[in-house]
Amino acid sequence: MAISDAKWAHYKEDIVSFVDDLVWIPSSSAQEVIKIKLEGEWSYQAEIIREITRKIPSGKFKYSTAAICIPKQNGKTFTASLIMAWRFITHFNVQGVVASNSKDQASSVVFDTFKSIIRYSPELLKKVGSENILDKEIRLPRTNSVVTVLSSSKAAAWGYGIDLAVVDEIHAAPDDEGIYNILASQAGPRNGQIILPSQVSSQLNILYHLYQVHQQKLDPSLYFLYIRGYNPSPLVTKRWLDSRKAQLTPAQYALYHDNDWVFSTRKLFDPGKIGKAVVNGENYQIPVKREELMDWEHQLGTKFAIGGGLDRALPYSKHGDDTFWSTVAKGKTRGEEYWVILNQQLMENSSEKLIKEAILTDHKRYRLQNVVLEVYQAADLFQWTVEQGIEAEIVHPVDKNQVSSFTRFHQIVDQEQLAIPEGLPAAYDSKNGRNGGRLPVLVKQMKEFEHEMDGAVPKFGHKPGTKYHDDAVYSLNWAIYALREKEVYEHTKKRRPQRQILGMNPYTGR
């Protein structure tokens, strides 16, 4: 049965009725399509879209800018897509733009979701026509409406008036040029809106500026929904969040799932967890002897994998940086992996001779299975290490490698899977002193080690020129990273076969 003009007029004024009556989406398995109903546990989405699309007596929208700033996996992208579909279908002559947060790639989860809504909703597809659903554009000729997805650089050059724009995940945008241009396009007679579905950003991002405007109530045409530390979606369970907390660094979890504004740097390691990692006593001193390591393997029932990591400073560094070499053992007992520091050495003046001696000595002592050399000042050492028959790799400290390695390092400390010995290179620390005020450099640096979020990307360590250093931490991090692909196994004790006592066979007498 065809939808009457009166019904379409009703849908134009009531977005929730439009969604509940007409919108279908593919299921998570993509095996079927399901009907959307914004009720019960999903009623929060109905409240959001109803408020954003509220109109004043003149017929114009109350809000020209609407930010949906809620934690990850709570449907902000889907909510923006519903508004886009409603405006595109029920209004006339709609110029819609979805701006990607990439400078070069015209791709967007919002646009893909909007396209799915049109494609899988029978009444909407009938109105649009499958021939009008293109790769980067959807048209509705009978109402002269179009929605286009653009890269941020193209959005910055957009010269047309805009009725509805969605800037997808603006917190990760490389710059604000695109959004400023879109905001400027709202001038004039068009009843334009811009929707910003995003998690929190850095203080330098325009999203944080809009949040401050909202807090100070400076612009009545701005709608800003901010949810912190709460996940309204029923799909975000405590079990899933606990898993994410174990997998992410504190700053990552705060950004993605607490939706906490990225004000400043955070300590990567919990001081209490560091304290639990430190092992006191004569039975664990560095460098660990080969015989001791073999005894541990026998007692713990494991075969260790051995890795090394070097963080090399420039000779006579003006920032006071040091060169550290670390060696670790990775084992497994009762199904749990753990890491034991076997050695850590400070190299005076970044001496190449001392570095080579340290690597070769530990290789003879433990049989190194992989060594990671940070790329700076490492080309000569890499060639030499390979010539000694030692497996080695040069690692560039780019975001991808640092995020992967330090996230794992954080997990190891947080889950109490690291053992730190006495006898490490020490520095005087009157505040947190132990052993007569001599605190191991590694422990001191771990307590001070910071990370912060640069957009959606974590940054690790201290900026050059600060009074803090992180060379010992980086060296240990690369040693742990060297063993990322090395499997370790537990020894399994052979059980004596048990004889099964059978009844006598009456026919054979046996």
Short mmCIF file of C-alpha atoms in Angstrom, two decimals:
data_model
loop_
_atom_site.label_atom_id
_atom_site.label_comp_id
_atom_site.label_asym_id
_atom_site.label_seq_id
_atom_site.Cartn_x
_atom_site.Cartn_y
_atom_site.Cartn_z
CA MET A 1 0.00 0.00 0.00
CA ALA A 2 1.43 3.35 -1.06
CA ILE A 3 2.20 5.93 1.60
CA SER A 4 -0.14 8.91 1.35
CA ASP A 5 1.00 12.50 0.96
CA ALA A 6 -0.47 13.23 4.39
CA LYS A 7 1.66 10.49 5.90
CA TRP A 8 4.80 11.82 4.22
CA ALA A 9 3.93 15.27 5.61
CA HIS A 10 3.70 13.69 9.07
CA TYR A 11 7.09 12.01 8.65
CA LYS A 12 8.59 15.38 7.69
CA GLU A 13 7.59 16.74 11.10
CA ASP A 14 8.31 13.62 13.18
CA ILE A 15 11.66 11.94 12.61
CA VAL A 16 11.03 9.20 15.20
CA SER A 17 7.86 8.05 13.39
CA PHE A 18 9.84 8.10 10.13
CA VAL A 19 12.51 5.83 11.62
CA ASP A 20 10.13 3.47 13.43
CA ASP A 21 7.87 3.00 10.38
CA LEU A 22 10.31 3.00 7.47
CA VAL A 23 13.92 2.24 8.40
CA TRP A 24 15.42 -1.25 8.04
CA ILE A 25 19.08 -2.19 8.38
CA PRO A 26 21.11 -5.35 7.77
CA SER A 27 21.73 -7.48 10.87
CA SER A 28 25.23 -7.81 12.30
CA SER A 29 25.57 -11.15 10.50
CA ALA A 30 24.33 -9.52 7.25
CA GLN A 31 22.09 -12.58 6.75
CA GLU A 32 18.84 -10.66 7.19
CA VAL A 33 17.41 -7.18 7.50
CA ILE A 34 15.83 -6.02 10.73
CA LYS A 35 13.28 -3.32 11.54
CA ILE A 36 14.40 -0.39 13.63
CA LYS A 37 12.37 0.62 16.69
CA LEU A 38 13.74 3.43 18.86
CA GLU A 39 12.08 2.32 22.07
CA GLY A 40 13.05 0.70 25.35
CA GLU A 41 16.85 0.47 25.63
CA TRP A 42 17.21 2.41 22.37
CA SER A 43 14.98 5.33 23.39
CA TYR A 44 18.06 7.49 24.06
CA GLN A 45 18.61 7.65 20.29
CA ALA A 46 15.02 8.82 19.78
CA GLU A 47 15.61 11.63 22.28
CA ILE A 48 18.80 12.72 20.50
CA ILE A 49 17.38 12.85 16.97
CA ARG A 50 14.13 14.47 18.13
CA GLU A 51 16.05 17.26 19.88
CA ILE A 52 18.49 17.88 17.02
CA THR A 53 15.64 18.17 14.48
CA ARG A 54 13.43 20.37 16.66
CA LYS A 55 12.08 23.43 14.84
CA ILE A 56 11.22 26.93 16.01
CA PRO A 57 7.88 28.62 15.13
CA SER A 58 9.31 30.04 11.88
CA GLY A 59 9.85 26.48 10.63
CA LYS A 60 13.64 26.66 10.82
CA PHE A 61 15.71 24.22 12.81
CA LYS A 62 16.52 25.37 16.34
CA TYR A 63 20.12 24.17 16.05
CA SER A 64 22.47 24.96 13.19
CA THR A 65 25.29 22.89 14.73
CA ALA A 66 24.81 19.65 16.66
CA ALA A 67 27.64 17.66 18.26
CA ILE A 68 27.01 14.09 19.42
CA CYS A 69 30.02 13.45 21.66
CA ILE A 70 29.53 10.06 23.31
CA PRO A 71 31.81 7.05 23.94
CA LYS A 72 32.72 4.56 21.24
CA GLN A 73 30.19 1.90 20.17
CA ASN A 74 27.15 3.85 21.39
CA GLY A 75 25.61 4.59 18.01
CA LYS A 76 26.63 8.19 17.31
CA THR A 77 27.43 7.35 13.67
CA PHE A 78 24.11 5.54 13.24
CA THR A 79 22.25 8.45 14.85
CA ALA A 80 23.80 10.93 12.39
CA SER A 81 22.94 8.59 9.50
CA LEU A 82 19.27 8.50 10.57
CA ILE A 83 19.11 12.30 10.51
CA MET A 84 20.73 12.33 7.08
CA ALA A 85 18.24 9.77 5.71
CA TRP A 86 15.24 11.63 7.16
CA ARG A 87 16.31 15.01 5.82
CA PHE A 88 17.21 13.60 2.39
CA ILE A 89 13.91 11.72 1.94
CA THR A 90 11.35 14.10 3.47
CA HIS A 91 12.66 17.55 2.49
CA PHE A 92 12.95 19.27 -0.87
CA ASN A 93 16.16 20.39 -2.63
CA VAL A 94 18.54 19.06 0.02
CA GLN A 95 22.25 19.57 -0.60
CA GLY A 96 23.93 17.11 1.75
CA VAL A 97 27.64 16.56 2.36
CA VAL A 98 29.42 13.92 4.43
CA ALA A 99 32.98 15.10 5.06
CA SER A 100 35.55 12.39 5.72
CA ASN A 101 38.27 13.05 8.30
CA SER A 102 40.87 12.02 5.68
CA LYS A 103 42.49 14.66 3.50
CA ASP A 104 42.69 12.33 0.53
CA GLN A 105 40.15 9.52 0.90
CA ALA A 106 36.45 10.21 0.32
CA SER A 107 35.23 7.50 2.66
CA SER A 108 32.99 7.65 5.70
CA VAL A 109 31.22 5.21 8.00
CA VAL A 110 28.33 7.70 8.17
CA PHE A 111 27.91 7.69 4.39
CA ASP A 112 28.15 3.88 4.20
CA THR A 113 25.52 3.56 6.95
CA PHE A 114 23.27 6.11 5.23
CA LYS A 115 23.60 4.15 1.99
CA SER A 116 22.67 0.89 3.77
CA ILE A 117 19.58 2.52 5.27
CA ILE A 118 18.38 3.59 1.81
CA ARG A 119 19.26 0.27 0.17
CA TYR A 120 17.65 -2.04 2.76
CA SER A 121 14.52 0.00 3.59
CA PRO A 122 11.88 -0.97 0.96
CA GLU A 123 9.89 2.30 0.98
CA LEU A 124 13.03 4.44 0.90
CA LEU A 125 14.60 2.41 -1.92
CA LYS A 126 11.36 2.65 -3.89
CA LYS A 127 11.42 6.44 -3.50
CA VAL A 128 15.09 6.83 -4.45
CA GLY A 129 15.61 4.08 -7.05
CA SER A 130 18.64 1.79 -7.03
CA GLU A 131 20.01 3.50 -10.15
CA ASN A 132 20.50 6.69 -8.09
CA ILE A 133 22.69 5.00 -5.46
CA LEU A 134 26.24 5.65 -6.65
CA ASP A 135 29.63 4.98 -5.10
CA LYS A 136 30.18 8.43 -3.59
CA GLU A 137 26.78 10.01 -4.13
CA ILE A 138 23.05 9.33 -3.71
CA ARG A 139 20.47 11.32 -5.67
CA LEU A 140 16.73 11.87 -5.39
CA PRO A 141 15.79 13.51 -8.72
CA ARG A 142 12.11 14.08 -7.95
CA THR A 143 13.01 16.42 -5.06
CA ASN A 144 16.31 17.66 -6.54
CA SER A 145 18.24 16.35 -3.52
CA VAL A 146 21.73 14.87 -3.37
CA VAL A 147 24.13 13.63 -0.70
CA THR A 148 27.85 13.45 -1.52
CA VAL A 149 30.82 12.13 0.46
CA LEU A 150 34.01 14.20 0.18
CA SER A 151 37.54 14.12 1.53
CA SER A 152 38.34 16.90 4.00
CA SER A 153 40.44 18.75 1.42
CA LYS A 154 37.53 18.70 -1.05
CA ALA A 155 35.16 19.81 1.70
CA ALA A 156 37.44 22.78 2.35
CA ALA A 157 36.96 23.84 -1.27
CA TRP A 158 33.18 23.21 -1.32
CA GLY A 159 31.50 26.27 -2.76
CA TYR A 160 27.80 25.43 -2.55
CA GLY A 161 25.25 26.20 0.12
CA ILE A 162 24.69 23.22 2.39
CA ASP A 163 21.44 22.05 3.96
CA LEU A 164 22.95 19.21 5.95
CA ALA A 165 26.58 18.32 6.55
CA VAL A 166 27.99 15.52 8.67
CA VAL A 167 31.67 15.69 9.59
CA ASP A 168 32.59 12.15 10.60
CA GLU A 169 34.82 11.67 13.71
CA ILE A 170 36.20 15.20 13.67
CA HIS A 171 38.47 14.40 16.63
CA ALA A 172 40.76 12.56 14.17
CA ALA A 173 40.70 15.16 11.40
CA PRO A 174 44.17 16.38 10.31
CA ASP A 175 43.06 20.01 10.50
CA ASP A 176 39.95 22.17 10.88
CA GLU A 177 39.99 23.73 7.40
CA GLY A 178 37.14 21.60 6.04
CA ILE A 179 34.76 22.18 8.93
CA TYR A 180 35.40 25.94 9.02
CA ASN A 181 34.49 26.13 5.34
CA ILE A 182 31.34 24.08 5.92
CA LEU A 183 30.36 26.31 8.84
CA ALA A 184 30.79 29.34 6.60
CA SER A 185 28.53 27.74 3.99
CA GLN A 186 25.59 27.96 6.40
CA ALA A 187 25.34 31.71 5.89
CA GLY A 188 22.38 32.88 3.79
CA PRO A 189 18.77 31.73 3.44
CA ARG A 190 19.35 27.95 3.60
CA ASN A 191 18.08 26.17 6.70
CA GLY A 192 21.40 24.43 7.17
CA GLN A 193 22.64 22.08 9.87
CA ILE A 194 26.00 20.53 10.58
CA ILE A 195 26.16 17.28 12.58
CA LEU A 196 29.35 16.24 14.38
CA PRO A 197 29.32 12.63 15.64
CA SER A 198 32.63 12.17 17.45
CA GLN A 199 34.37 11.02 20.57
CA VAL A 200 36.36 13.59 22.54
CA SER A 201 39.34 15.36 21.00
CA SER A 202 42.46 17.20 22.07
CA GLN A 203 42.14 20.76 23.37
CA LEU A 204 43.41 22.09 20.03
CA ASN A 205 40.54 20.58 18.04
CA ILE A 206 37.49 22.66 17.10
CA LEU A 207 35.28 20.10 18.87
CA TYR A 208 36.71 21.11 22.24
CA HIS A 209 36.19 24.78 21.37
CA LEU A 210 32.52 24.05 20.62
CA TYR A 211 32.26 22.22 23.95
CA GLN A 212 33.53 25.34 25.74
CA VAL A 213 31.01 27.49 23.84
CA HIS A 214 28.27 25.09 24.95
CA GLN A 215 29.46 25.13 28.59
CA GLN A 216 29.40 28.93 28.63
CA LYS A 217 26.00 29.03 26.84
CA LEU A 218 27.31 31.50 24.27
CA ASP A 219 25.43 30.16 21.23
CA PRO A 220 21.76 29.05 21.49
CA SER A 221 21.97 27.56 17.99
CA LEU A 222 24.54 25.00 19.20
CA TYR A 223 23.41 21.60 20.50
CA PHE A 224 26.15 19.68 22.29
CA LEU A 225 25.47 16.26 23.80
CA TYR A 226 28.40 15.14 25.94
CA ILE A 227 28.35 11.82 27.80
CA ARG A 228 31.31 10.87 30.00
CA GLY A 229 31.91 7.59 31.81
CA TYR A 230 28.56 6.10 30.81
CA ASN A 231 27.58 3.87 27.89
CA PRO A 232 23.85 4.05 27.08
CA SER A 233 23.91 1.33 24.42
CA PRO A 234 22.82 -2.12 25.69
CA LEU A 235 25.45 -3.63 23.39
CA VAL A 236 28.28 -2.16 25.49
CA THR A 237 28.53 -4.69 28.31
CA LYS A 238 30.69 -4.66 31.43
CA ARG A 239 32.45 -7.80 30.23
CA TRP A 240 33.39 -6.14 26.94
CA LEU A 241 34.57 -2.97 28.70
CA ASP A 242 36.69 -5.02 31.13
CA SER A 243 38.30 -6.72 28.13
CA ARG A 244 38.99 -3.37 26.49
CA LYS A 245 40.49 -1.99 29.70
CA ALA A 246 42.93 -4.91 29.77
CA GLN A 247 43.88 -4.38 26.12
CA LEU A 248 44.34 -0.59 26.07
CA THR A 249 46.59 1.91 27.79
CA PRO A 250 44.89 4.14 30.40
CA ALA A 251 44.82 7.14 28.05
CA GLN A 252 43.33 5.07 25.21
CA TYR A 253 40.61 3.66 27.45
CA ALA A 254 39.82 7.11 28.86
CA LEU A 255 39.53 8.49 25.32
CA TYR A 256 37.52 5.70 23.71
CA HIS A 257 35.29 4.41 26.49
CA ASP A 258 35.17 7.03 29.25
CA ASN A 259 35.02 9.80 26.63
CA ASP A 260 37.33 11.85 28.83
CA TRP A 261 38.74 15.05 27.34
CA VAL A 262 42.45 14.75 26.63
CA PHE A 263 43.70 17.53 28.86
CA SER A 264 47.20 16.37 29.68
CA THR A 265 49.62 13.52 29.78
CA ARG A 266 49.06 10.47 31.95
CA LYS A 267 51.40 8.04 33.62
CA LEU A 268 51.55 4.80 31.63
CA PHE A 269 52.39 2.53 34.57
CA ASP A 270 50.63 2.21 37.92
CA PRO A 271 53.25 2.85 40.68
CA GLY A 272 51.72 0.07 42.78
CA LYS A 273 52.14 -2.41 39.93
CA ILE A 274 55.75 -1.29 39.45
CA GLY A 275 56.38 -1.92 43.14
CA LYS A 276 54.99 -5.45 42.85
CA ALA A 277 57.32 -6.14 39.90
CA VAL A 278 60.47 -5.35 41.90
CA VAL A 279 61.97 -8.51 43.41
CA ASN A 280 64.29 -8.06 46.40
CA GLY A 281 66.78 -10.62 47.58
CA GLU A 282 70.02 -12.33 46.77
CA ASN A 283 68.36 -14.99 44.61
CA TYR A 284 67.70 -12.50 41.80
CA GLN A 285 70.59 -10.21 40.91
CA ILE A 286 71.69 -9.00 37.50
CA PRO A 287 73.25 -9.99 35.30
CA VAL A 288 71.53 -13.34 35.82
CA LYS A 289 73.98 -16.20 35.37
CA ARG A 290 73.39 -18.86 32.74
CA GLU A 291 73.26 -21.57 35.43
CA GLU A 292 70.60 -19.63 37.34
CA LEU A 293 68.50 -19.28 34.21
CA MET A 294 68.70 -23.03 33.59
CA ASP A 295 67.67 -23.69 37.20
CA TRP A 296 64.64 -21.42 36.76
CA GLU A 297 63.65 -23.25 33.59
CA HIS A 298 63.79 -26.55 35.49
CA GLN A 299 61.90 -25.23 38.53
CA LEU A 300 59.22 -23.38 36.55
CA GLY A 301 58.82 -26.00 33.85
CA THR A 302 59.41 -23.71 30.88
CA LYS A 303 61.90 -22.98 28.12
CA PHE A 304 62.71 -19.27 28.00
CA ALA A 305 62.90 -17.18 24.84
CA ILE A 306 65.61 -14.50 25.12
CA GLY A 307 65.45 -11.05 23.54
CA GLY A 308 67.47 -7.84 23.64
CA GLY A 309 66.72 -4.17 23.06
CA LEU A 310 68.94 -1.12 22.55
CA ASP A 311 68.02 2.53 22.96
CA ARG A 312 71.06 4.49 21.77
CA ALA A 313 71.61 8.16 22.46
CA LEU A 314 73.70 10.54 20.44
CA PRO A 315 77.27 10.74 21.79
CA TYR A 316 77.51 13.57 24.34
CA SER A 317 73.77 14.28 24.04
CA LYS A 318 72.97 17.87 24.98
CA HIS A 319 69.69 16.67 26.53
CA GLY A 320 71.52 14.29 28.85
CA ASP A 321 70.13 11.17 27.15
CA ASP A 322 71.77 7.82 27.87
CA THR A 323 72.26 4.58 25.98
CA PHE A 324 70.73 1.47 27.57
CA TRP A 325 70.93 -2.20 26.62
CA SER A 326 68.34 -4.62 28.06
CA THR A 327 67.97 -8.40 27.95
CA VAL A 328 64.76 -10.20 28.93
CA ALA A 329 63.53 -13.77 29.17
CA LYS A 330 59.98 -14.73 28.24
CA GLY A 331 58.50 -17.89 29.79
CA LYS A 332 55.20 -19.60 30.45
CA THR A 333 53.91 -21.37 33.55
CA ARG A 334 50.36 -22.62 34.14
CA GLY A 335 49.34 -21.12 30.82
CA GLU A 336 50.48 -17.58 31.76
CA GLU A 337 53.32 -15.79 29.99
CA TYR A 338 55.75 -13.68 32.02
CA TRP A 339 58.93 -11.66 31.46
CA VAL A 340 62.09 -11.60 33.57
CA ILE A 341 64.78 -8.93 33.20
CA LEU A 342 68.12 -10.71 32.90
CA ASN A 343 70.35 -7.69 32.38
CA GLN A 344 70.27 -3.94 31.85
CA GLN A 345 73.38 -1.84 31.25
CA LEU A 346 74.07 1.85 30.94
CA MET A 347 76.68 2.67 28.27
CA GLU A 348 78.81 5.70 29.04
CA ASN A 349 79.02 8.17 26.14
CA SER A 350 77.17 5.70 23.86
CA SER A 351 80.44 3.86 23.30
CA GLU A 352 80.15 1.49 20.34
CA LYS A 353 82.81 -0.74 21.89
CA LEU A 354 80.83 -1.11 25.13
CA ILE A 355 77.58 -1.73 23.24
CA LYS A 356 79.12 -4.52 21.17
CA GLU A 357 80.68 -6.06 24.27
CA ALA A 358 77.32 -6.05 26.06
CA ILE A 359 75.43 -7.63 23.15
CA LEU A 360 78.07 -10.29 22.52
CA THR A 361 78.44 -11.13 26.23
CA ASP A 362 74.70 -11.62 26.65
CA HIS A 363 74.52 -13.68 23.46
CA LYS A 364 77.23 -16.02 24.75
CA ARG A 365 75.54 -16.14 28.14
CA TYR A 366 71.89 -16.63 27.07
CA ARG A 367 71.78 -17.24 23.27
CA LEU A 368 69.79 -14.20 22.12
CA GLN A 369 66.94 -15.16 19.79
CA ASN A 370 66.19 -11.65 18.55
CA VAL A 371 67.55 -8.15 19.11
CA VAL A 372 65.69 -4.91 18.39
CA LEU A 373 67.79 -1.85 17.56
CA GLU A 374 66.02 1.50 17.39
CA VAL A 375 66.83 3.00 14.00
CA TYR A 376 68.76 6.02 15.26
CA GLN A 377 72.54 5.37 15.30
CA ALA A 378 71.92 1.67 14.58
CA ALA A 379 72.85 0.90 10.95
CA ASP A 380 76.44 -0.05 11.79
CA LEU A 381 75.40 -2.12 14.80
CA PHE A 382 72.76 -4.02 12.83
CA GLN A 383 75.30 -5.24 10.27
CA TRP A 384 77.75 -6.19 13.01
CA THR A 385 75.06 -8.04 15.01
CA VAL A 386 74.02 -10.11 12.00
CA GLU A 387 77.68 -10.97 11.30
CA GLN A 388 77.90 -12.39 14.84
CA GLY A 389 75.11 -14.83 13.98
CA ILE A 390 72.52 -12.99 16.10
CA GLU A 391 69.01 -12.46 14.73
CA ALA A 392 68.31 -8.72 14.72
CA GLU A 393 65.97 -6.07 13.34
CA ILE A 394 65.95 -2.31 13.07
CA VAL A 395 62.74 -0.74 14.34
CA HIS A 396 61.51 2.72 13.44
CA PRO A 397 59.82 4.31 16.49
CA VAL A 398 56.79 5.33 14.42
CA ASP A 399 53.30 5.48 15.93
CA LYS A 400 52.33 1.97 14.81
CA ASN A 401 55.33 0.28 16.47
CA GLN A 402 55.15 2.39 19.61
CA VAL A 403 51.42 1.85 20.11
CA SER A 404 51.79 -1.90 19.63
CA SER A 405 54.86 -2.29 21.84
CA PHE A 406 53.96 0.05 24.70
CA THR A 407 50.38 -1.21 24.87
CA ARG A 408 51.78 -4.71 25.39
CA PHE A 409 54.37 -3.41 27.88
CA HIS A 410 51.60 -1.72 29.87
CA GLN A 411 49.54 -4.93 29.91
CA ILE A 412 52.51 -6.96 31.16
CA VAL A 413 53.09 -4.58 34.09
CA ASP A 414 49.39 -4.17 34.84
CA GLN A 415 48.85 -7.94 34.90
CA GLU A 416 51.92 -8.41 37.14
CA GLN A 417 53.81 -10.48 34.57
CA LEU A 418 57.16 -8.64 34.85
CA ALA A 419 60.02 -9.28 37.30
CA ILE A 420 62.50 -6.44 37.95
CA PRO A 421 65.69 -7.43 39.83
CA GLU A 422 67.96 -5.64 42.22
CA GLY A 423 71.32 -4.48 40.96
CA LEU A 424 70.07 -2.34 38.07
CA PRO A 425 71.90 0.90 37.24
CA ALA A 426 70.79 3.29 39.98
CA ALA A 427 70.21 6.99 40.48
CA TYR A 428 69.75 8.96 43.70
CA ASP A 429 66.09 9.60 44.50
CA SER A 430 65.46 11.19 47.89
CA LYS A 431 61.66 11.16 47.56
CA ASN A 432 61.07 7.57 46.50
CA GLY A 433 64.39 6.21 47.65
CA ARG A 434 65.05 2.61 48.48
CA ASN A 435 68.36 0.87 49.13
CA GLY A 436 69.60 3.94 50.94
CA GLY A 437 68.09 6.40 48.47
CA ARG A 438 69.49 4.70 45.36
CA LEU A 439 66.52 3.94 43.11
CA PRO A 440 67.06 1.89 39.93
CA VAL A 441 66.98 4.17 36.89
CA LEU A 442 64.48 1.85 35.21
CA VAL A 443 62.06 1.96 38.15
CA LYS A 444 62.37 5.75 38.47
CA GLN A 445 61.78 6.26 34.74
CA MET A 446 58.82 3.85 34.70
CA LYS A 447 57.17 5.85 37.50
CA GLU A 448 57.66 9.07 35.52
CA PHE A 449 56.92 7.65 32.05
CA GLU A 450 54.06 9.49 30.36
CA HIS A 451 51.79 9.05 27.39
CA GLU A 452 49.21 11.33 25.85
CA MET A 453 46.69 11.19 23.03
CA ASP A 454 47.47 13.21 19.91
CA GLY A 455 44.05 13.04 18.29
CA ALA A 456 43.38 9.30 18.26
CA VAL A 457 47.07 8.34 18.37
CA PRO A 458 48.95 7.78 21.66
CA LYS A 459 52.36 9.44 22.06
CA PHE A 460 54.85 7.90 24.48
CA GLY A 461 57.71 9.26 26.54
CA HIS A 462 58.91 12.75 27.36
CA LYS A 463 59.44 15.63 24.98
CA PRO A 464 63.11 16.54 24.32
CA GLY A 465 64.51 19.11 26.69
CA THR A 466 62.44 18.12 29.73
CA LYS A 467 64.10 17.11 32.99
CA TYR A 468 62.79 13.56 32.65
CA HIS A 469 64.36 10.73 30.68
CA ASP A 470 63.00 7.45 29.36
CA ASP A 471 65.99 5.64 27.81
CA ALA A 472 65.89 2.66 30.21
CA VAL A 473 62.14 2.25 29.60
CA TYR A 474 62.53 2.35 25.81
CA SER A 475 65.37 -0.16 25.93
CA LEU A 476 63.28 -2.62 27.97
CA ASN A 477 60.28 -1.99 25.72
CA TRP A 478 62.27 -2.96 22.61
CA ALA A 479 63.63 -6.07 24.36
CA ILE A 480 60.08 -7.20 25.14
CA TYR A 481 59.01 -6.28 21.60
CA ALA A 482 61.83 -8.44 20.20
CA LEU A 483 59.99 -11.51 21.53
CA ARG A 484 56.54 -10.64 20.19
CA GLU A 485 56.59 -13.52 17.69
CA LYS A 486 58.59 -15.99 19.78
CA GLU A 487 56.46 -18.82 21.14
CA VAL A 488 57.24 -20.21 24.58
CA TYR A 489 56.08 -23.54 25.92
CA GLU A 490 55.67 -25.31 29.22
CA HIS A 491 57.34 -28.63 29.87
CA THR A 492 54.77 -31.37 30.26
CA LYS A 493 55.56 -34.26 32.54
CA LYS A 494 55.07 -37.68 31.01
CA ARG A 495 52.55 -39.72 32.91
CA ARG A 496 53.07 -43.40 33.47
CA PRO A 497 50.34 -45.38 31.72
CA GLN A 498 47.80 -46.81 34.14
CA ARG A 499 46.90 -50.44 33.69
CA GLN A 500 43.25 -51.14 33.31
CA ILE A 501 42.14 -54.15 35.34
CA LEU A 502 39.78 -56.24 33.27
CA GLY A 503 37.65 -59.15 34.32
CA MET A 504 38.83 -62.65 33.29
CA ASN A 505 37.55 -63.81 29.94
CA PRO A 506 35.68 -67.05 30.80
CA TYR A 507 36.31 -68.49 27.36
CA THR A 508 40.07 -68.12 27.23
CA GLY A 509 40.88 -68.18 30.88
CA ARG A 510 42.70 -64.90 30.56
#
